[in-house]
Amino acid sequence: MTSTAPRYSRITGTGSYLPPNRLTNAALAEQLARDGVETSDQWIVERTGIKARHFAAPDVVCSDLALAAARRALEAADVDAANIDLIIVATSTPDMVFPSTACLLQQKLGVHGCAAFDVQAVCSGFVYALTVADSMIRTGAASKALVVGSEVFSRILDFKDRTTCVLFGDGAGAVVLEASDTPGILSSELHADGRHVDILCVPGTVSGGQILGDPLLKMDGPAVFKLAVGVLEDVARSVLDKAGRTTEDVDWLIPHQANIRIMQGTAKRMKLPMDKLIVTVDEHGNTSAASVPLALDESVRSGKVKRGDTVLLEGVGGGFTWGAVLLDL
Ligand code: ACO
């Protein structure tokens, strides 16, 4: 019997993209006021930490943002798109009902033949996609994966509902994940609890050429908030235990960027100093599946997060879904 060395996966490049239209809270409030919807910069900053978000132009679709982020990640990893053998796009705002945004991205990258599919786990989507890609690399089903989180949440916002429309933005983030002899990804864990479908959903569907139900986002914010803080602490501790690490080993916490109060709450419960918390929600808003890879790429490019650092990624969102990935960069 021959023994084979264990196979791991490692992030070798990151990339991200934000559409150029940056809308401050004040500008959004002014826009909403025209339709009689009242909000303010002060309310949004105090309750969420969000100061601005980016919105894609009407003719820009999810795969366009994904393409820009993917190209940057491929360049950073020094990998030719033709050598990618797996593409996973995490999104809840795909270009079409089908084919998947991953297939559309593959076509836009000008490569053909490799496996390509979408993962739908709302704001936990990137953590889900990264875990799936890691598993496929470990088993030998893939060697070089492109894992993308891309969203145009502006398309599903109800601009008459001030409790949700001020929270979200558009953007994309991507990583190249490659097979490696040494572990990059140390441990991961995914969860879902379908009992909570109603607290965060877009309850519409296409049928017989019509939209049935409501195609705009609905959220019970306080219910989501309460659930998120608890599960994020539990799953963080669990991935640390699995990897035989402790909170002291964590150089950076990159949680889903939904609300600064949830993020600070998680860091506090974990007894992690606030300067280990990566925050981009102030400038991006909640970009759902794109938020974690966007925050990762920005912190890598700014020089904050360095090769060799131990990073804890966390996602939480509609479903209800949540999960975490612990990795050495
Ligand atoms: N501007 C001004 N006032 C507002 C706004 C607004 N944009 N939105 C709500 N208010 C008002 C409400 O009407 C309410 O007024 P009232 O007291 O007179 O009734 C008051 O502000 C407080 O409203 P709450 O909903 O209780 O405010 P809260 O402090 O809970 O903050 C928020 C709301 C920001 C949505 C918070 O609950 C939250 O962040 N929840 C979590 C959201 C989240 O994390 N989502 C992540 C997953 S997203 C995904 O998976 C797609």
Coordinates of C-alpha atoms and ligand atoms in Angstrom, one line a residue:
M1 CA 0.0 0.0 0.0
T2 CA 1.3 3.4 -0.8
S3 CA 0.8 6.3 1.6
T4 CA 0.0 9.6 0.1
A5 CA 0.8 12.9 1.9
P6 CA -2.3 14.8 3.1
R7 CA -3.5 17.4 0.7
Y8 CA -4.6 20.8 1.8
S9 CA -5.8 24.0 0.2
R10 CA -4.4 27.5 0.5
I11 CA -5.4 31.0 -0.6
T12 CA -2.8 32.2 -3.1
G13 CA -4.4 35.4 -4.3
T14 CA -7.3 37.8 -3.5
G15 CA -9.2 40.4 -5.5
S16 CA -12.3 42.6 -5.2
Y17 CA -14.3 45.1 -7.0
L18 CA -16.7 47.9 -6.0
P19 CA -18.9 49.6 -8.6
P20 CA -17.8 53.3 -8.9
N21 CA -21.1 54.9 -7.7
R22 CA -20.5 55.5 -4.0
L23 CA -23.5 56.8 -2.2
T24 CA -23.1 58.4 1.2
N25 CA -25.8 58.1 3.9
A26 CA -26.6 61.8 3.3
A27 CA -27.0 61.3 -0.4
L28 CA -29.2 58.2 0.1
A29 CA -31.3 60.0 2.7
E30 CA -31.9 62.8 0.2
Q31 CA -32.9 60.4 -2.5
L32 CA -35.3 58.5 -0.1
A33 CA -36.8 61.8 1.1
R34 CA -38.1 62.5 -2.4
D35 CA -40.4 59.4 -1.9
G36 CA -41.4 60.5 1.6
V37 CA -39.0 57.9 3.3
E38 CA -37.3 59.5 6.3
T39 CA -33.9 58.6 7.5
S40 CA -30.6 60.2 8.5
D41 CA -26.9 59.8 8.4
Q42 CA -26.9 59.9 12.2
W43 CA -29.4 57.0 12.6
I44 CA -27.6 54.8 10.1
V45 CA -24.2 55.4 11.6
E46 CA -25.3 54.9 15.2
R47 CA -27.3 51.7 14.6
T48 CA -25.1 50.1 11.9
G49 CA -21.7 51.8 11.5
I50 CA -22.5 52.2 7.8
K51 CA -21.4 55.6 6.2
A52 CA -21.6 54.7 2.5
R53 CA -22.3 51.9 0.1
H54 CA -21.7 51.4 -3.7
F55 CA -24.5 50.7 -6.1
A56 CA -24.0 49.1 -9.5
A57 CA -25.2 50.9 -12.6
P58 CA -28.5 49.5 -14.0
D59 CA -26.8 47.7 -16.9
V60 CA -24.2 46.0 -14.7
V61 CA -25.0 42.5 -13.5
C62 CA -23.6 40.2 -10.8
S63 CA -21.2 38.4 -13.2
D64 CA -19.7 41.7 -14.3
L65 CA -18.7 42.5 -10.7
A66 CA -17.5 38.8 -10.2
L67 CA -15.4 39.1 -13.4
A68 CA -13.5 42.2 -12.2
A69 CA -12.9 40.7 -8.7
A70 CA -11.8 37.3 -10.2
R71 CA -9.3 38.9 -12.6
R72 CA -7.7 40.7 -9.7
A73 CA -7.5 37.5 -7.6
L74 CA -6.0 35.6 -10.6
E75 CA -3.4 38.3 -11.2
A76 CA -2.5 38.3 -7.5
A77 CA -2.1 34.5 -7.5
D78 CA -0.2 34.6 -10.8
V79 CA -2.6 32.0 -12.1
D80 CA -3.9 31.9 -15.7
A81 CA -7.7 31.5 -15.9
A82 CA -7.2 28.6 -18.2
N83 CA -5.6 26.6 -15.4
I84 CA -8.6 27.0 -13.0
D85 CA -10.4 23.7 -12.7
L86 CA -13.3 24.8 -10.4
I87 CA -15.4 28.0 -10.2
I88 CA -17.8 28.6 -7.4
V89 CA -19.8 31.8 -7.2
A90 CA -21.7 32.6 -3.9
T91 CA -24.6 34.9 -4.7
S92 CA -28.3 35.5 -4.0
T93 CA -28.6 38.1 -6.8
P94 CA -27.6 36.0 -9.9
D95 CA -27.8 37.4 -13.4
M96 CA -30.6 34.9 -14.3
V97 CA -32.7 32.1 -12.9
F98 CA -30.3 29.9 -14.8
P99 CA -27.6 29.2 -16.0
S100 CA -25.6 29.8 -12.9
T101 CA -23.5 33.0 -12.5
A102 CA -20.5 30.8 -12.2
C103 CA -21.1 29.5 -15.8
L104 CA -21.6 33.1 -17.0
L105 CA -18.4 34.1 -15.3
Q106 CA -16.5 31.1 -16.8
Q107 CA -17.7 32.3 -20.3
K108 CA -16.6 35.9 -19.5
L109 CA -13.2 34.7 -18.4
G110 CA -12.9 32.9 -21.8
V111 CA -12.3 29.5 -20.3
H112 CA -14.3 26.4 -20.8
G113 CA -14.7 22.9 -19.4
C114 CA -14.0 23.2 -15.7
A115 CA -16.8 22.7 -13.1
A116 CA -18.7 25.8 -12.3
F117 CA -21.7 26.3 -10.0
D118 CA -23.3 28.8 -7.7
V119 CA -23.8 28.5 -3.9
Q120 CA -26.8 30.1 -2.4
A121 CA -26.4 30.7 1.3
V122 CA -27.1 34.5 1.3
C123 CA -24.6 36.3 3.6
S124 CA -22.9 33.0 4.6
G125 CA -22.4 32.2 0.9
F126 CA -18.6 32.9 0.7
V127 CA -17.8 30.8 3.8
Y128 CA -20.0 28.0 2.3
A129 CA -18.3 28.3 -1.1
L130 CA -14.8 28.3 0.4
T131 CA -15.6 25.3 2.5
V132 CA -16.9 23.4 -0.6
A133 CA -13.8 24.3 -2.6
D134 CA -11.5 23.3 0.2
S135 CA -13.3 19.9 0.5
M136 CA -13.0 19.4 -3.3
I137 CA -9.3 20.2 -3.3
R138 CA -8.6 17.9 -0.3
T139 CA -10.3 15.0 -2.1
G140 CA -8.4 15.7 -5.3
A141 CA -11.6 16.7 -7.3
A142 CA -10.0 20.1 -8.0
S143 CA -6.5 21.7 -7.7
K144 CA -7.0 25.4 -8.5
A145 CA -10.3 26.9 -7.6
L146 CA -11.7 30.4 -8.1
V147 CA -14.1 31.2 -5.3
V148 CA -16.1 34.4 -5.7
G149 CA -18.8 36.2 -3.6
S150 CA -20.7 38.7 -5.8
E151 CA -23.9 40.6 -5.2
V152 CA -26.1 43.3 -6.6
F153 CA -28.4 43.6 -3.6
S154 CA -29.5 47.1 -4.8
R155 CA -31.8 45.1 -7.2
I156 CA -33.8 43.5 -4.4
L157 CA -34.1 46.4 -2.0
D158 CA -37.4 48.0 -1.2
F159 CA -36.5 51.7 -1.2
K160 CA -39.8 52.4 0.6
D161 CA -38.6 50.3 3.6
R162 CA -36.1 52.4 5.6
T163 CA -35.4 49.5 8.0
T164 CA -33.7 47.5 5.2
C165 CA -32.8 49.7 2.2
V166 CA -30.1 51.7 4.1
L167 CA -28.2 48.6 5.0
F168 CA -27.0 47.0 1.8
G169 CA -24.6 47.6 -1.1
D170 CA -23.2 46.0 -4.2
G171 CA -19.7 44.5 -4.8
A172 CA -17.6 41.4 -5.3
G173 CA -14.6 39.6 -3.8
A174 CA -12.7 36.6 -4.9
V175 CA -9.9 34.3 -3.9
V176 CA -7.8 31.7 -5.8
L177 CA -7.6 28.5 -3.7
E178 CA -4.8 26.1 -4.6
A179 CA -3.8 22.6 -3.5
S180 CA -0.9 22.7 -1.1
D181 CA 1.3 20.4 1.0
T182 CA 0.8 22.6 4.0
P183 CA -2.5 23.7 5.4
G184 CA -3.9 27.1 4.5
I185 CA -7.4 26.3 5.5
L186 CA -7.2 24.8 9.0
S187 CA -10.8 24.0 9.8
S188 CA -14.3 25.1 8.8
E189 CA -17.9 24.5 9.9
L190 CA -21.3 25.2 8.3
H191 CA -24.7 25.4 9.7
A192 CA -28.3 26.2 8.7
D193 CA -31.6 26.3 10.5
G194 CA -34.6 26.5 8.2
R195 CA -37.0 27.3 11.1
H196 CA -35.9 31.0 10.6
V197 CA -36.7 31.4 6.9
D198 CA -39.1 34.2 7.6
I199 CA -36.8 36.6 9.4
L200 CA -34.7 37.3 6.3
C201 CA -36.0 36.5 2.9
V202 CA -37.0 37.6 -0.6
P203 CA -40.2 35.7 -0.9
G204 CA -40.8 35.9 -4.6
T205 CA -40.5 33.5 -7.5
V206 CA -41.0 33.4 -11.3
S207 CA -43.9 31.3 -12.5
G208 CA -45.7 31.3 -15.9
G209 CA -43.9 34.4 -17.0
Q210 CA -45.0 36.3 -13.8
I211 CA -43.4 37.2 -10.5
L212 CA -45.3 35.5 -7.8
G213 CA -45.0 36.8 -4.3
D214 CA -42.7 39.7 -3.3
P215 CA -39.3 40.0 -5.0
L216 CA -38.0 42.5 -2.5
L217 CA -36.0 41.8 0.7
K218 CA -37.8 41.5 4.0
M219 CA -36.0 41.4 7.3
D220 CA -36.9 41.3 11.0
G221 CA -33.7 43.2 11.9
P222 CA -33.8 42.7 15.7
A223 CA -34.5 38.9 15.3
V224 CA -31.6 38.5 12.9
F225 CA -29.4 40.6 15.3
K226 CA -30.2 38.4 18.3
L227 CA -29.6 35.1 16.5
A228 CA -26.4 36.3 14.7
V229 CA -24.5 37.3 17.9
G230 CA -25.0 33.9 19.5
V231 CA -24.2 31.6 16.6
L232 CA -21.2 33.6 15.5
E233 CA -19.5 33.1 18.9
D234 CA -20.4 29.4 19.0
V235 CA -19.1 28.6 15.5
A236 CA -15.9 30.6 16.0
R237 CA -15.1 28.7 19.1
S238 CA -15.9 25.4 17.3
V239 CA -13.5 26.0 14.4
L240 CA -10.7 27.0 16.8
D241 CA -11.2 23.8 18.8
K242 CA -11.2 21.7 15.7
A243 CA -7.9 23.2 14.6
G244 CA -6.4 23.0 18.1
R245 CA -6.0 26.7 18.3
T246 CA -7.2 29.4 20.7
T247 CA -8.5 32.9 20.4
E248 CA -4.9 34.1 21.2
D249 CA -3.8 32.5 17.9
V250 CA -6.2 34.6 15.8
D251 CA -4.4 37.6 14.2
W252 CA -7.5 38.8 12.4
L253 CA -11.3 38.3 12.7
I254 CA -13.1 39.0 9.4
P255 CA -16.8 38.6 10.1
H256 CA -19.6 39.2 7.7
Q257 CA -19.9 42.9 7.4
A258 CA -23.6 43.5 8.3
N259 CA -23.6 45.7 11.3
I260 CA -20.7 47.1 13.4
R261 CA -22.6 46.3 16.6
I262 CA -22.9 42.6 15.7
M263 CA -19.2 42.5 14.7
Q264 CA -18.0 44.2 17.9
G265 CA -20.3 42.0 20.0
T266 CA -18.7 38.8 18.5
A267 CA -15.1 40.2 19.1
K268 CA -16.1 41.1 22.7
R269 CA -17.6 37.7 23.4
M270 CA -14.4 36.0 22.0
K271 CA -12.3 38.4 24.1
L272 CA -10.5 39.5 20.9
P273 CA -9.1 43.1 21.0
M274 CA -11.1 45.4 18.7
D275 CA -7.9 46.2 16.7
K276 CA -8.0 42.6 15.4
L277 CA -11.4 43.1 13.9
I278 CA -11.4 44.0 10.2
V279 CA -14.1 46.6 9.4
T280 CA -15.3 47.6 6.0
V281 CA -19.0 47.8 6.6
D282 CA -18.6 51.6 7.1
E283 CA -17.6 52.0 3.4
H284 CA -19.4 49.0 1.8
G285 CA -22.6 48.5 3.7
N286 CA -23.7 44.9 3.8
T287 CA -22.7 43.3 0.5
S288 CA -24.0 39.8 1.5
A289 CA -21.9 37.0 0.0
A290 CA -19.3 39.5 -1.2
S291 CA -18.6 41.1 2.2
V292 CA -16.0 38.7 3.6
P293 CA -13.8 38.3 0.4
L294 CA -14.1 42.1 -0.1
A295 CA -12.9 42.8 3.4
L296 CA -10.2 40.1 3.1
D297 CA -8.9 41.6 -0.2
E298 CA -8.9 45.2 1.1
S299 CA -7.0 44.2 4.2
V300 CA -4.5 42.2 2.3
R301 CA -3.9 45.0 -0.2
S302 CA -3.6 47.6 2.5
G303 CA -0.8 45.5 4.1
K304 CA -2.8 45.0 7.3
V305 CA -3.3 41.2 6.8
K306 CA -0.1 39.5 5.8
R307 CA 1.0 36.1 4.5
G308 CA 1.3 33.7 7.5
D309 CA -1.3 35.5 9.5
T310 CA -4.1 33.4 11.1
V311 CA -7.5 34.7 10.0
L312 CA -11.0 33.7 11.1
L313 CA -13.7 34.3 8.5
E314 CA -17.3 34.2 9.6
G315 CA -20.6 34.4 7.7
V316 CA -24.2 34.7 8.8
G317 CA -27.3 35.3 6.9
G318 CA -30.7 34.3 5.4
G319 CA -31.7 30.7 5.7
F320 CA -30.8 31.1 8.6
T321 CA -27.3 30.1 7.7
W322 CA -23.9 30.6 9.4
G323 CA -20.4 29.3 9.3
A324 CA -16.7 29.9 9.8
V325 CA -13.4 29.2 8.2
L326 CA -10.1 29.3 10.1
L327 CA -7.0 29.7 7.9
D328 CA -3.3 30.5 7.7
L329 CA -2.9 33.0 4.9
Ligands
ACO1 N1 -33.8 55.6 9.7 C1 -34.4 56.2 10.7 N2 -35.1 55.4 11.6 C2 -35.2 54.1 11.4 C3 -34.6 53.5 10.3 C4 -33.9 54.3 9.4 N3 -33.3 53.8 8.3 N4 -34.9 52.2 10.3 C5 -35.7 52.0 11.4 N5 -35.9 53.2 12.1 C6 -36.6 53.4 13.3 C7 -37.7 52.3 13.5 O1 -38.9 52.7 12.8 C8 -37.9 52.4 15.0 O2 -38.6 53.5 15.3 P1 -39.7 53.4 16.5 O3 -38.9 53.1 17.8 O4 -40.4 54.7 16.5 O5 -40.6 52.3 16.2 C9 -36.5 52.6 15.5 O6 -35.7 53.2 14.4 C10 -35.7 51.4 16.0 O7 -35.9 50.3 15.1 P2 -35.3 48.9 15.3 O8 -35.6 48.0 14.2 O9 -35.6 48.4 16.7 O10 -33.7 49.3 15.3 P3 -32.5 48.4 15.7 O11 -31.7 49.1 16.7 O12 -32.8 47.0 16.0 O13 -31.6 48.5 14.4 C11 -31.1 47.1 12.5 C12 -32.2 47.9 13.2 C13 -30.0 48.1 12.1 C14 -31.7 46.6 11.2 C15 -30.6 46.0 13.4 O14 -31.6 45.3 13.9 C16 -29.7 45.0 12.6 O15 -28.6 45.4 12.2 N6 -30.1 43.8 12.5 C17 -29.3 42.8 11.9 C18 -29.2 42.9 10.4 C19 -28.2 41.9 9.9 O16 -27.2 41.6 10.5 N7 -28.4 41.3 8.8 C20 -27.4 40.3 8.4 C21 -27.8 39.4 7.6 S1 -28.2 40.1 6.1 C22 -28.4 38.8 5.0 O17 -28.3 37.7 5.3 C23 -28.9 39.2 3.6

